[in-house]
Amino acid sequence: MALFYHYLTLGYLLHGIALTLGVTAYGLAGGLGAGIVLAAMQLSGQKWMAALARGYTVVFRGTPLILQMVFVYDALPHFGIRWSAMASAGVALAANEAPFIAEILRSGILGVDRGQVLAGRALGMPAWVLMRHVVAPQAVRTMIPAFGNEAVSALKNSSLASFISVQELTLRSTQLASSTFDFFSVFFASGLFYLLLTGSVSLLQILAERALDLDRPDTKPGRAMAGWRWARTLLEGGPSEPSRAPPAASGVVATRDVPGTGAAQAGAPAPAQGVADGAIAVEVQNLTMRYGERTIFGGLSLRVHAGEIVALLGPSGSGKSTLLRCLNRLETWNSGSVFINGHRLGVSSGGLVLGDSAVARQRIEVGVGMVFQHFNLFAHVSARENIAGPLRWVHGWSAQAAAGRAQELLDRVGLADRADALPRHLSGGQQQRVAIARAIAPRPRVLLLDEPTSALDPEMVGEVLEVIRRLASDEGLTMLISTHQLRFAEEVADRVVFLAQGGIVEDGPAHQVLHTPSHPLTSRFIRVMAAGQLAGVST
Ligand code: ADP
Ligand code: MG
């Protein structure tokens, strides 16, 4: 036993631990770097890059690490590449870890709800902002257990470096045992060291999971965000948010007469000139769009004036959501043009097709916001941060101005007391009210609402419709709302546009279309819907 304690404190073995940790650290750090590259290649959408990454994965995941180490240490020198045993072990371990880490990264990223990605894009976030503020924080949380696993397995795999004579813990234990013949005590001590090391990794994993667990009763989203900010400050060596002047106006909303000009924001683009009542806010010209063989729109044209409120009706699958997504270029179409406030979407003023980040900028320039059927709130941040975050990340607002705007809007949608709640701790109706607040926070001039109440339990429909109703009368926004709520459409909308069979089959004043539809498809649709909902509207 005395010998066992002796081995536990023996400098020879302790130095072996240092080398074990060294090889593991090289392997994990190099593996993370190469894994990020591999994951990016696979997610890039470029077929040849994805194929290259997959080829690498097949080779390095499919051959034993010990062969890779021996290859790097013994075979590469024949090609003039010579590294020390330690570096060879680190490089081989990194090369071997990379495909595993890449898969962890990929599954974490792909696991983030697509709706949130869509919402981020609709809010004008370019890809890197989306990755940094929406995808990465959520992906990291889900990846921690797998990373913990990988770190433990890398630690144990580092023992294979003993085969290329790195003096790490396993090699030193073997040497010590063969010189003392005290195999039991030496290997028992060595095993205990490995357990302590892997146990520390598990402890770190538990701590990281706890720190990022937003559902813990003592964790407030605000505090977790502060953790992120702290980590970011540390990484970047400076404050995490640009500090710009607060917005000029306090919390005044635009009036119906002068849409969108009520409060120009510091850092936000100036509203486009020439938008006034009567001007064309949305113009769709001869839009054709196909999904594979299926034609969704065969030459659809539509004009909406500034300040007009249009209800989009139509049977399920008629293209309401697709049309709304075209109006902020979340979809690409086959031919035709979409103009928002005079800007042709997806095309520069010089006529060039815009790339993704330019389209993101254009969404902000033209001032188009969107509310989704399934709310698509950012799940990892509070209601307040859902509104304030995009204002800072995309529009460059100061933290104080953004928080003020968020609080003002939460107040207006009746959720001031739930500002710190996570989306999943809110009811569907409350989530949708936050989503509406988030969409109007940067003061868009056109607001697209895609069946904003369809995913709600019936008792929550009213509260959301009330918020939209107030928006419609107070804000002077141009609104396009796809809905099945006929009574609401009649009450709120100036116009009803009925979509069916790849185009608009009827378009007219709300009251007229709802009460005296001229097209048989409209009339049938309204009859069926009205039977379920309306007493006042009949055909
Ligand atoms: P609505 O909102 O009116 O119910 P959508 O705009 O969602 O209709 O869909 C219109 C049509 O396009 C449907 O037939 C739907 O199946 C099809 N569609 C929508 N999105 C896709 C997609 N990503 N890939 C293929 N088909 C799609
Ligand atoms: Mg739809």
Coordinates of C-alpha atoms in Angstrom, one line a residue, residues 1-530:
M1 CA 0.0 0.0 0.0
A2 CA 2.9 2.3 0.9
L3 CA 4.2 1.7 -2.6
F4 CA 0.8 2.6 -4.1
Y5 CA 0.9 6.0 -2.3
H6 CA 4.4 6.4 -3.4
Y7 CA 3.4 6.0 -7.1
L8 CA 0.6 8.5 -6.7
T9 CA 3.1 11.2 -5.9
L10 CA 5.9 10.0 -8.1
G11 CA 7.2 12.8 -10.3
Y12 CA 7.9 10.3 -13.1
L13 CA 4.2 9.5 -13.4
L14 CA 3.0 13.0 -12.7
H15 CA 5.1 14.2 -15.6
G16 CA 3.5 11.5 -17.7
I17 CA 0.1 13.0 -16.8
A18 CA 1.2 16.3 -18.1
L19 CA 2.2 14.8 -21.4
T20 CA -1.2 12.9 -21.5
L21 CA -3.0 16.2 -21.0
G22 CA -0.8 17.8 -23.6
V23 CA -1.6 15.2 -26.3
T24 CA -5.3 15.4 -25.4
A25 CA -5.3 19.2 -25.5
Y26 CA -3.5 19.2 -28.9
G27 CA -6.0 16.6 -30.2
L28 CA -9.1 18.3 -29.0
A29 CA -8.0 21.8 -30.0
G30 CA -6.8 20.7 -33.4
G31 CA -9.8 18.5 -33.8
L32 CA -12.2 21.4 -32.9
G33 CA -10.5 23.6 -35.5
A34 CA -10.5 21.0 -38.2
G35 CA -14.0 19.8 -37.1
I36 CA -15.4 23.4 -37.6
V37 CA -13.9 23.4 -41.1
L38 CA -15.3 20.0 -41.9
A39 CA -18.8 20.9 -40.6
A40 CA -18.7 24.2 -42.5
M41 CA -17.8 22.4 -45.7
Q42 CA -20.7 20.0 -45.2
L43 CA -23.2 22.7 -44.4
S44 CA -21.9 25.0 -47.2
G45 CA -24.3 23.7 -49.7
Q46 CA -21.4 23.3 -52.2
K47 CA -21.6 19.7 -53.3
W48 CA -17.8 19.3 -54.0
M49 CA -16.9 20.7 -50.6
A50 CA -19.4 18.4 -48.8
A51 CA -18.0 15.4 -50.8
L52 CA -14.5 16.3 -49.8
A53 CA -15.4 16.5 -46.2
R54 CA -17.3 13.2 -46.4
G55 CA -14.3 11.6 -48.0
Y56 CA -12.1 12.8 -45.2
T57 CA -14.6 11.5 -42.6
V58 CA -14.7 8.0 -44.2
V59 CA -10.9 7.7 -44.1
F60 CA -10.2 9.1 -40.7
R61 CA -13.2 7.7 -38.9
G62 CA -12.8 4.3 -40.6
T63 CA -9.1 3.6 -39.7
P64 CA -7.7 2.9 -36.2
L65 CA -6.1 5.8 -34.4
I66 CA -3.0 3.8 -33.7
L67 CA -2.3 3.4 -37.5
Q68 CA -2.8 7.1 -38.0
M69 CA -0.3 7.9 -35.2
V70 CA 2.3 5.4 -36.6
F71 CA 1.7 6.9 -40.1
V72 CA 2.2 10.4 -39.0
Y73 CA 5.3 9.5 -36.9
D74 CA 7.0 6.9 -39.2
A75 CA 5.6 7.3 -42.7
L76 CA 5.4 11.1 -43.1
P77 CA 9.2 11.6 -42.6
H78 CA 9.6 9.6 -45.9
F79 CA 7.8 12.5 -47.6
G80 CA 10.0 15.1 -45.8
I81 CA 7.5 15.9 -43.0
R82 CA 9.1 15.3 -39.7
W83 CA 7.5 16.0 -36.3
S84 CA 8.4 15.2 -32.8
A85 CA 6.6 12.2 -31.2
M86 CA 4.5 14.5 -29.2
A87 CA 3.5 16.7 -32.1
S88 CA 2.8 13.6 -34.3
A89 CA 0.6 12.2 -31.6
G90 CA -1.3 15.5 -31.3
V91 CA -1.7 15.9 -35.1
A92 CA -2.9 12.3 -35.5
L93 CA -5.3 12.6 -32.6
A94 CA -6.6 15.9 -34.0
A95 CA -7.1 14.4 -37.4
N96 CA -9.0 11.5 -35.9
E97 CA -11.1 13.7 -33.6
A98 CA -12.1 16.1 -36.4
P99 CA -14.8 14.1 -38.1
F100 CA -16.4 13.1 -34.8
I101 CA -16.4 16.7 -33.6
A102 CA -17.7 17.9 -37.0
E103 CA -20.7 15.5 -36.6
I104 CA -21.4 16.9 -33.1
L105 CA -21.2 20.4 -34.5
R106 CA -23.4 19.6 -37.4
S107 CA -26.1 17.8 -35.3
G108 CA -26.1 20.7 -32.9
I109 CA -26.5 23.3 -35.7
L110 CA -29.1 21.3 -37.6
G111 CA -31.0 20.6 -34.4
V112 CA -31.8 24.3 -33.9
D113 CA -35.4 24.9 -34.9
R114 CA -35.7 26.0 -38.5
G115 CA -38.5 28.4 -37.7
Q116 CA -36.1 30.5 -35.5
V117 CA -33.6 30.6 -38.4
L118 CA -36.4 31.8 -40.7
A119 CA -37.5 34.4 -38.1
G120 CA -33.9 35.6 -37.8
R121 CA -33.6 36.0 -41.5
A122 CA -36.9 37.8 -41.7
L123 CA -35.6 40.2 -39.1
G124 CA -32.7 41.0 -41.4
M125 CA -30.0 39.0 -39.7
P126 CA -27.1 38.0 -42.1
A127 CA -25.8 34.5 -41.7
W128 CA -23.1 35.2 -39.2
V129 CA -25.3 37.2 -36.9
L130 CA -27.8 34.4 -37.0
M131 CA -25.1 31.9 -36.2
R132 CA -23.6 33.9 -33.4
H133 CA -26.8 35.1 -31.6
V134 CA -29.4 32.4 -32.4
V135 CA -27.9 29.2 -33.6
A136 CA -24.6 28.8 -31.8
P137 CA -25.9 29.6 -28.3
Q138 CA -28.6 27.0 -28.6
A139 CA -26.5 24.5 -30.4
V140 CA -23.7 24.7 -27.8
R141 CA -26.1 23.8 -25.1
T142 CA -27.2 20.7 -26.9
M143 CA -23.7 19.7 -27.8
I144 CA -22.2 19.8 -24.4
P145 CA -22.9 16.1 -23.4
A146 CA -21.5 14.9 -26.7
F147 CA -18.4 17.1 -26.3
G148 CA -17.9 15.7 -22.8
N149 CA -18.0 12.2 -24.3
E150 CA -15.5 13.2 -26.9
A151 CA -13.1 14.8 -24.4
V152 CA -13.1 11.6 -22.3
S153 CA -12.6 9.4 -25.3
A154 CA -9.7 11.7 -26.5
L155 CA -8.1 11.5 -23.1
K156 CA -8.2 7.7 -23.1
N157 CA -7.1 7.5 -26.8
S158 CA -4.1 9.7 -26.0
S159 CA -2.6 6.5 -24.4
L160 CA -2.0 5.2 -27.9
A161 CA 0.7 7.8 -28.2
S162 CA 2.8 5.4 -26.1
F163 CA 3.2 3.3 -29.3
I164 CA 5.2 6.1 -30.9
S165 CA 7.2 6.6 -27.7
V166 CA 5.5 9.7 -26.3
Q167 CA 6.3 9.5 -22.6
E168 CA 2.7 9.9 -21.5
L169 CA 1.1 8.2 -18.5
T170 CA 0.5 4.8 -20.0
L171 CA 4.0 4.4 -21.4
R172 CA 5.6 5.6 -18.1
S173 CA 3.4 3.3 -16.1
T174 CA 4.4 0.3 -18.4
Q175 CA 8.1 1.3 -18.0
L176 CA 7.8 1.7 -14.3
A177 CA 6.0 -1.6 -13.9
S178 CA 8.5 -3.6 -16.0
S179 CA 11.4 -2.2 -14.0
T180 CA 9.7 -2.7 -10.5
F181 CA 7.6 -5.8 -11.4
D182 CA 5.0 -4.1 -9.1
F183 CA 2.4 -4.3 -11.9
F184 CA -0.6 -4.1 -9.6
S185 CA 0.3 -0.9 -7.6
V186 CA 1.6 0.9 -10.7
F187 CA -1.4 0.2 -12.9
F188 CA -3.8 0.8 -10.1
A189 CA -2.2 4.2 -9.5
S190 CA -2.2 4.9 -13.2
G191 CA -5.9 3.9 -13.5
L192 CA -6.7 6.2 -10.6
F193 CA -5.0 9.0 -12.4
Y194 CA -7.1 8.4 -15.6
L195 CA -10.2 8.2 -13.5
L196 CA -9.4 11.5 -11.9
L197 CA -8.8 13.1 -15.3
T198 CA -11.9 11.8 -16.9
G199 CA -13.9 12.6 -13.7
S200 CA -12.7 16.2 -14.0
V201 CA -14.0 16.3 -17.6
S202 CA -17.4 14.9 -16.4
L203 CA -17.4 17.5 -13.6
L204 CA -16.7 20.3 -16.1
Q205 CA -19.5 19.0 -18.3
I206 CA -22.0 19.0 -15.4
L207 CA -21.0 22.6 -14.5
A208 CA -21.3 23.7 -18.1
E209 CA -24.7 22.1 -18.4
R210 CA -25.9 23.7 -15.2
A211 CA -24.6 27.1 -16.2
L212 CA -26.4 27.0 -19.5
D213 CA -29.6 25.4 -18.2
L214 CA -32.2 28.1 -18.5
D215 CA -34.9 26.1 -16.8
R216 CA -33.1 26.0 -13.4
P217 CA -35.3 27.9 -11.0
D218 CA -32.4 30.1 -9.9
T219 CA -31.3 30.8 -13.5
K220 CA -32.9 33.8 -15.1
P221 CA -32.4 34.2 -18.9
G222 CA -30.9 37.6 -18.2
R223 CA -28.3 36.0 -16.0
A224 CA -27.4 33.4 -18.6
M225 CA -27.2 36.1 -21.2
A226 CA -24.8 38.0 -18.9
G227 CA -22.8 34.8 -18.9
W228 CA -22.6 34.8 -22.6
R229 CA -21.7 38.4 -22.7
W230 CA -19.0 37.9 -20.2
A231 CA -17.6 35.0 -22.2
R232 CA -17.8 37.1 -25.3
T233 CA -16.1 40.0 -23.7
L234 CA -13.3 37.7 -22.6
L235 CA -12.9 36.3 -26.1
E236 CA -13.1 39.5 -27.9
G237 CA -11.3 41.7 -25.4
G238 CA -13.9 44.4 -25.4
P239 CA -17.6 45.3 -24.7
S240 CA -19.9 43.0 -26.6
E241 CA -22.3 45.5 -28.0
P242 CA -21.7 48.6 -30.0
S243 CA -22.6 51.6 -27.9
R244 CA -24.5 53.9 -30.1
A245 CA -26.5 56.9 -29.4
P246 CA -30.0 56.1 -28.2
P247 CA -32.9 56.6 -30.6
A248 CA -34.1 60.1 -31.1
A249 CA -37.7 59.5 -30.1
S250 CA -38.7 57.9 -26.9
G251 CA -41.4 55.5 -27.6
V252 CA -43.7 57.3 -30.0
V253 CA -45.2 55.1 -32.6
A254 CA -45.7 56.2 -36.2
T255 CA -49.0 57.7 -37.0
R256 CA -51.2 56.5 -39.8
D257 CA -50.6 59.7 -41.8
V258 CA -46.9 59.3 -42.0
P259 CA -46.1 55.7 -41.8
G260 CA -42.8 54.7 -40.3
T261 CA -41.5 58.1 -39.8
G262 CA -42.6 58.7 -36.2
A263 CA -39.2 57.8 -34.7
A264 CA -36.2 57.5 -36.8
Q265 CA -33.6 55.4 -35.1
A266 CA -29.9 56.0 -34.5
G267 CA -28.1 53.4 -36.4
A268 CA -31.2 52.3 -38.3
P269 CA -31.5 53.2 -42.0
A270 CA -33.6 56.2 -42.8
P271 CA -37.0 55.4 -44.1
A272 CA -37.2 55.4 -47.9
Q273 CA -38.4 58.6 -49.4
G274 CA -41.7 59.1 -51.0
V275 CA -43.7 56.6 -49.0
A276 CA -47.0 58.3 -48.2
D277 CA -50.6 57.3 -48.2
G278 CA -51.6 56.3 -51.7
A279 CA -48.1 55.2 -52.6
I280 CA -47.6 51.7 -53.6
A281 CA -46.0 49.8 -50.7
V282 CA -46.1 46.3 -52.2
E283 CA -46.1 45.4 -55.9
V284 CA -45.9 41.9 -57.2
Q285 CA -45.5 41.6 -61.0
N286 CA -46.2 38.4 -62.9
L287 CA -44.7 36.1 -60.2
T288 CA -44.2 32.6 -61.2
M289 CA -43.0 30.0 -58.8
R290 CA -42.7 26.2 -58.9
Y291 CA -41.7 23.6 -56.4
G292 CA -40.3 20.9 -58.7
E293 CA -43.1 20.1 -61.1
R294 CA -45.7 21.8 -59.1
T295 CA -46.7 25.3 -60.0
I296 CA -47.5 27.4 -57.0
F297 CA -48.0 30.7 -58.8
G298 CA -48.4 31.1 -62.5
G299 CA -48.0 34.8 -63.1
L300 CA -49.5 36.4 -60.0
S301 CA -49.7 40.2 -59.8
L302 CA -50.7 42.3 -56.8
R303 CA -50.6 45.9 -55.7
V304 CA -51.0 47.1 -52.1
H305 CA -51.0 50.8 -51.2
A306 CA -49.2 52.2 -48.2
G307 CA -51.3 51.9 -45.1
E308 CA -53.7 49.4 -46.7
I309 CA -54.6 46.2 -44.8
V310 CA -55.1 43.2 -46.9
A311 CA -56.4 39.8 -45.8
L312 CA -55.2 36.9 -47.8
L313 CA -57.7 34.1 -47.9
G314 CA -57.6 30.8 -49.7
P315 CA -57.8 27.1 -49.2
S316 CA -54.9 25.3 -47.5
G317 CA -52.1 24.9 -49.9
S318 CA -53.2 27.8 -52.1
G319 CA -49.8 29.5 -51.5
K320 CA -50.7 32.2 -48.9
S321 CA -47.5 31.4 -46.8
T322 CA -45.4 31.1 -49.9
L323 CA -46.6 34.5 -51.2
L324 CA -45.9 36.2 -47.9
R325 CA -42.4 34.6 -47.8
C326 CA -41.8 36.0 -51.3
L327 CA -42.6 39.5 -50.0
N328 CA -39.5 39.5 -47.8
R329 CA -37.5 37.3 -50.1
L330 CA -37.4 34.3 -47.8
E331 CA -38.4 32.4 -51.0
T332 CA -36.8 32.7 -54.4
W333 CA -39.1 32.6 -57.4
N334 CA -38.7 31.5 -61.0
S335 CA -39.7 34.7 -62.7
G336 CA -41.4 38.0 -62.1
S337 CA -40.6 40.8 -59.6
V338 CA -41.5 41.9 -56.2
F339 CA -41.2 45.6 -55.2
I340 CA -41.4 46.8 -51.6
N341 CA -41.6 50.5 -51.1
G342 CA -40.1 50.8 -54.6
H343 CA -37.1 48.5 -54.0
R344 CA -37.0 45.4 -56.2
L345 CA -36.3 42.5 -53.9
G346 CA -33.3 40.3 -54.5
V347 CA -31.9 42.7 -57.1
S348 CA -29.5 45.6 -56.7
S349 CA -30.2 49.0 -58.1
G350 CA -27.7 48.1 -60.8
G351 CA -29.8 45.1 -61.7
L352 CA -27.5 42.5 -60.1
V353 CA -28.8 39.5 -58.2
L354 CA -28.1 40.1 -54.5
G355 CA -26.4 37.5 -52.3
D356 CA -27.8 36.4 -48.9
S357 CA -26.2 39.1 -46.8
A358 CA -27.2 41.9 -49.2
V359 CA -30.8 40.5 -49.2
A360 CA -30.6 40.6 -45.3
R361 CA -29.7 44.3 -45.6
Q362 CA -32.4 44.9 -48.1
R363 CA -35.0 43.6 -45.8
I364 CA -34.1 46.3 -43.3
E365 CA -33.8 49.0 -45.9
V366 CA -37.3 48.3 -47.3
G367 CA -38.7 47.9 -43.9
V368 CA -40.6 44.6 -44.0
G369 CA -41.4 42.6 -40.9
M370 CA -43.0 39.2 -40.5
V371 CA -45.1 37.3 -37.9
F372 CA -45.2 33.5 -38.2
Q373 CA -47.9 31.0 -37.6
H374 CA -45.7 29.2 -35.0
F375 CA -44.3 32.4 -33.4
N376 CA -40.7 31.3 -33.9
L377 CA -39.4 33.1 -30.9
F378 CA -35.7 32.6 -30.0
A379 CA -36.0 29.9 -27.4
H380 CA -32.9 30.7 -25.5
V381 CA -33.6 34.3 -24.6
S382 CA -36.3 36.1 -22.6
A383 CA -39.3 37.8 -24.1
R384 CA -37.5 41.2 -23.7
E385 CA -34.4 39.9 -25.4
N386 CA -36.3 38.5 -28.3
I387 CA -37.3 42.1 -29.0
A388 CA -34.2 44.0 -27.9
G389 CA -31.7 41.5 -29.3
P390 CA -32.4 42.0 -33.0
L391 CA -32.5 45.8 -32.5
R392 CA -28.9 45.6 -31.2
W393 CA -27.5 42.9 -33.4
V394 CA -29.0 44.0 -36.7
H395 CA -29.9 47.7 -36.3
G396 CA -27.0 48.7 -34.0
W397 CA -29.2 50.2 -31.3
S398 CA -27.5 50.8 -27.9
A399 CA -28.4 48.2 -25.2
Q400 CA -30.3 50.8 -23.3
A401 CA -32.4 52.0 -26.2
A402 CA -33.2 48.5 -27.3
A403 CA -34.3 47.5 -23.8
G404 CA -36.4 50.6 -23.6
R405 CA -38.1 49.8 -26.9
A406 CA -38.7 46.2 -25.9
Q407 CA -40.3 47.2 -22.6
E408 CA -42.5 49.8 -24.3
L409 CA -43.7 47.2 -26.7
L410 CA -44.2 44.5 -24.1
D411 CA -46.3 47.0 -22.3
R412 CA -48.4 47.7 -25.3
V413 CA -49.1 44.0 -25.9
G414 CA -49.9 43.5 -22.3
L415 CA -46.9 41.5 -21.3
A416 CA -44.8 44.0 -19.3
D417 CA -44.8 41.7 -16.3
R418 CA -43.5 38.7 -18.4
A419 CA -40.5 40.5 -19.8
D420 CA -38.0 38.1 -18.2
A421 CA -39.9 34.9 -19.1
L422 CA -38.5 32.4 -21.6
P423 CA -40.8 31.8 -24.6
R424 CA -41.5 28.2 -23.4
H425 CA -42.8 29.6 -20.2
L426 CA -45.4 31.7 -22.0
S427 CA -48.7 30.6 -23.4
G428 CA -49.2 30.4 -27.2
G429 CA -51.1 33.7 -27.2
Q430 CA -48.5 35.4 -25.2
Q431 CA -45.7 34.1 -27.4
Q432 CA -47.5 35.4 -30.5
R433 CA -47.9 38.8 -28.8
V434 CA -44.2 38.9 -28.2
A435 CA -43.5 37.8 -31.8
I436 CA -45.7 40.7 -33.0
A437 CA -43.8 43.1 -30.7
R438 CA -40.5 41.8 -32.1
A439 CA -41.6 42.2 -35.7
I440 CA -42.8 45.8 -35.2
A441 CA -39.9 46.9 -32.9
P442 CA -37.6 48.2 -35.7
R443 CA -40.7 50.1 -37.1
P444 CA -41.2 48.3 -40.4
R445 CA -43.5 49.8 -42.9
V446 CA -44.9 46.6 -44.2
L447 CA -45.9 43.8 -41.8
L448 CA -46.6 40.3 -43.1
L449 CA -48.6 38.0 -40.8
D450 CA -48.9 34.4 -41.7
E451 CA -52.0 32.9 -40.0
P452 CA -51.0 34.5 -36.8
T453 CA -53.8 32.7 -34.8
S454 CA -54.0 29.3 -36.5
A455 CA -51.6 27.6 -34.0
L456 CA -53.4 28.9 -31.0
D457 CA -55.9 27.3 -28.7
P458 CA -59.3 28.9 -29.3
E459 CA -59.4 30.9 -26.1
M460 CA -56.1 32.7 -27.0
V461 CA -57.2 33.7 -30.5
G462 CA -59.0 36.8 -29.2
E463 CA -56.1 38.4 -27.4
V464 CA -53.8 38.1 -30.4
L465 CA -56.4 39.4 -32.8
E466 CA -57.0 42.3 -30.4
V467 CA -53.3 43.2 -30.6
I468 CA -53.4 43.1 -34.4
R469 CA -56.6 45.1 -34.5
R470 CA -54.9 47.8 -32.4
L471 CA -51.8 47.8 -34.6
A472 CA -54.0 48.2 -37.7
S473 CA -55.7 51.2 -36.3
D474 CA -52.7 52.9 -34.6
E475 CA -49.6 52.2 -36.6
G476 CA -50.3 53.1 -40.2
L477 CA -48.6 49.9 -41.2
T478 CA -49.2 48.3 -44.5
M479 CA -50.3 44.8 -43.5
L480 CA -50.9 41.6 -45.3
I481 CA -52.5 39.0 -43.1
S482 CA -53.2 35.4 -44.2
T483 CA -56.0 34.2 -42.0
H484 CA -59.0 32.0 -41.8
Q485 CA -60.8 34.4 -39.4
L486 CA -63.5 35.8 -41.6
R487 CA -65.0 38.1 -39.0
F488 CA -61.6 39.5 -38.2
A489 CA -60.8 40.0 -41.9
E490 CA -64.0 41.9 -42.4
E491 CA -63.4 44.0 -39.4
V492 CA -59.8 44.9 -39.9
A493 CA -59.0 44.5 -43.5
D494 CA -59.6 47.1 -46.2
R495 CA -59.3 44.5 -48.9
V496 CA -59.6 40.7 -49.3
V497 CA -57.5 38.9 -51.8
F498 CA -58.5 35.3 -52.5
L499 CA -55.8 32.9 -53.6
A500 CA -56.6 29.6 -55.4
Q501 CA -55.3 27.6 -58.4
G502 CA -52.0 29.3 -58.6
G503 CA -53.1 32.9 -58.6
I504 CA -55.5 35.5 -57.3
V505 CA -59.1 34.6 -58.2
E506 CA -60.7 37.5 -56.5
D507 CA -59.6 40.8 -55.1
G508 CA -61.8 43.5 -53.7
P509 CA -63.1 45.5 -50.7
A510 CA -63.3 43.2 -47.7
H511 CA -67.0 43.6 -47.2
Q512 CA -67.8 43.0 -50.8
V513 CA -65.7 39.9 -51.2
L514 CA -66.9 38.4 -48.0
H515 CA -70.6 39.1 -48.6
T516 CA -71.0 39.0 -52.3
P517 CA -68.1 37.0 -53.7
S518 CA -68.1 36.8 -57.5
H519 CA -65.9 33.7 -58.0
P520 CA -67.5 30.3 -57.3
L521 CA -64.3 29.2 -55.4
T522 CA -64.4 32.2 -53.1
S523 CA -68.1 31.8 -52.5
R524 CA -67.7 28.1 -51.7
F525 CA -64.7 28.8 -49.4
I526 CA -66.5 31.5 -47.5
R527 CA -69.7 29.4 -47.2
V528 CA -67.7 26.6 -45.6
M529 CA -65.7 28.8 -43.3
A530 CA -68.6 30.9 -42.4

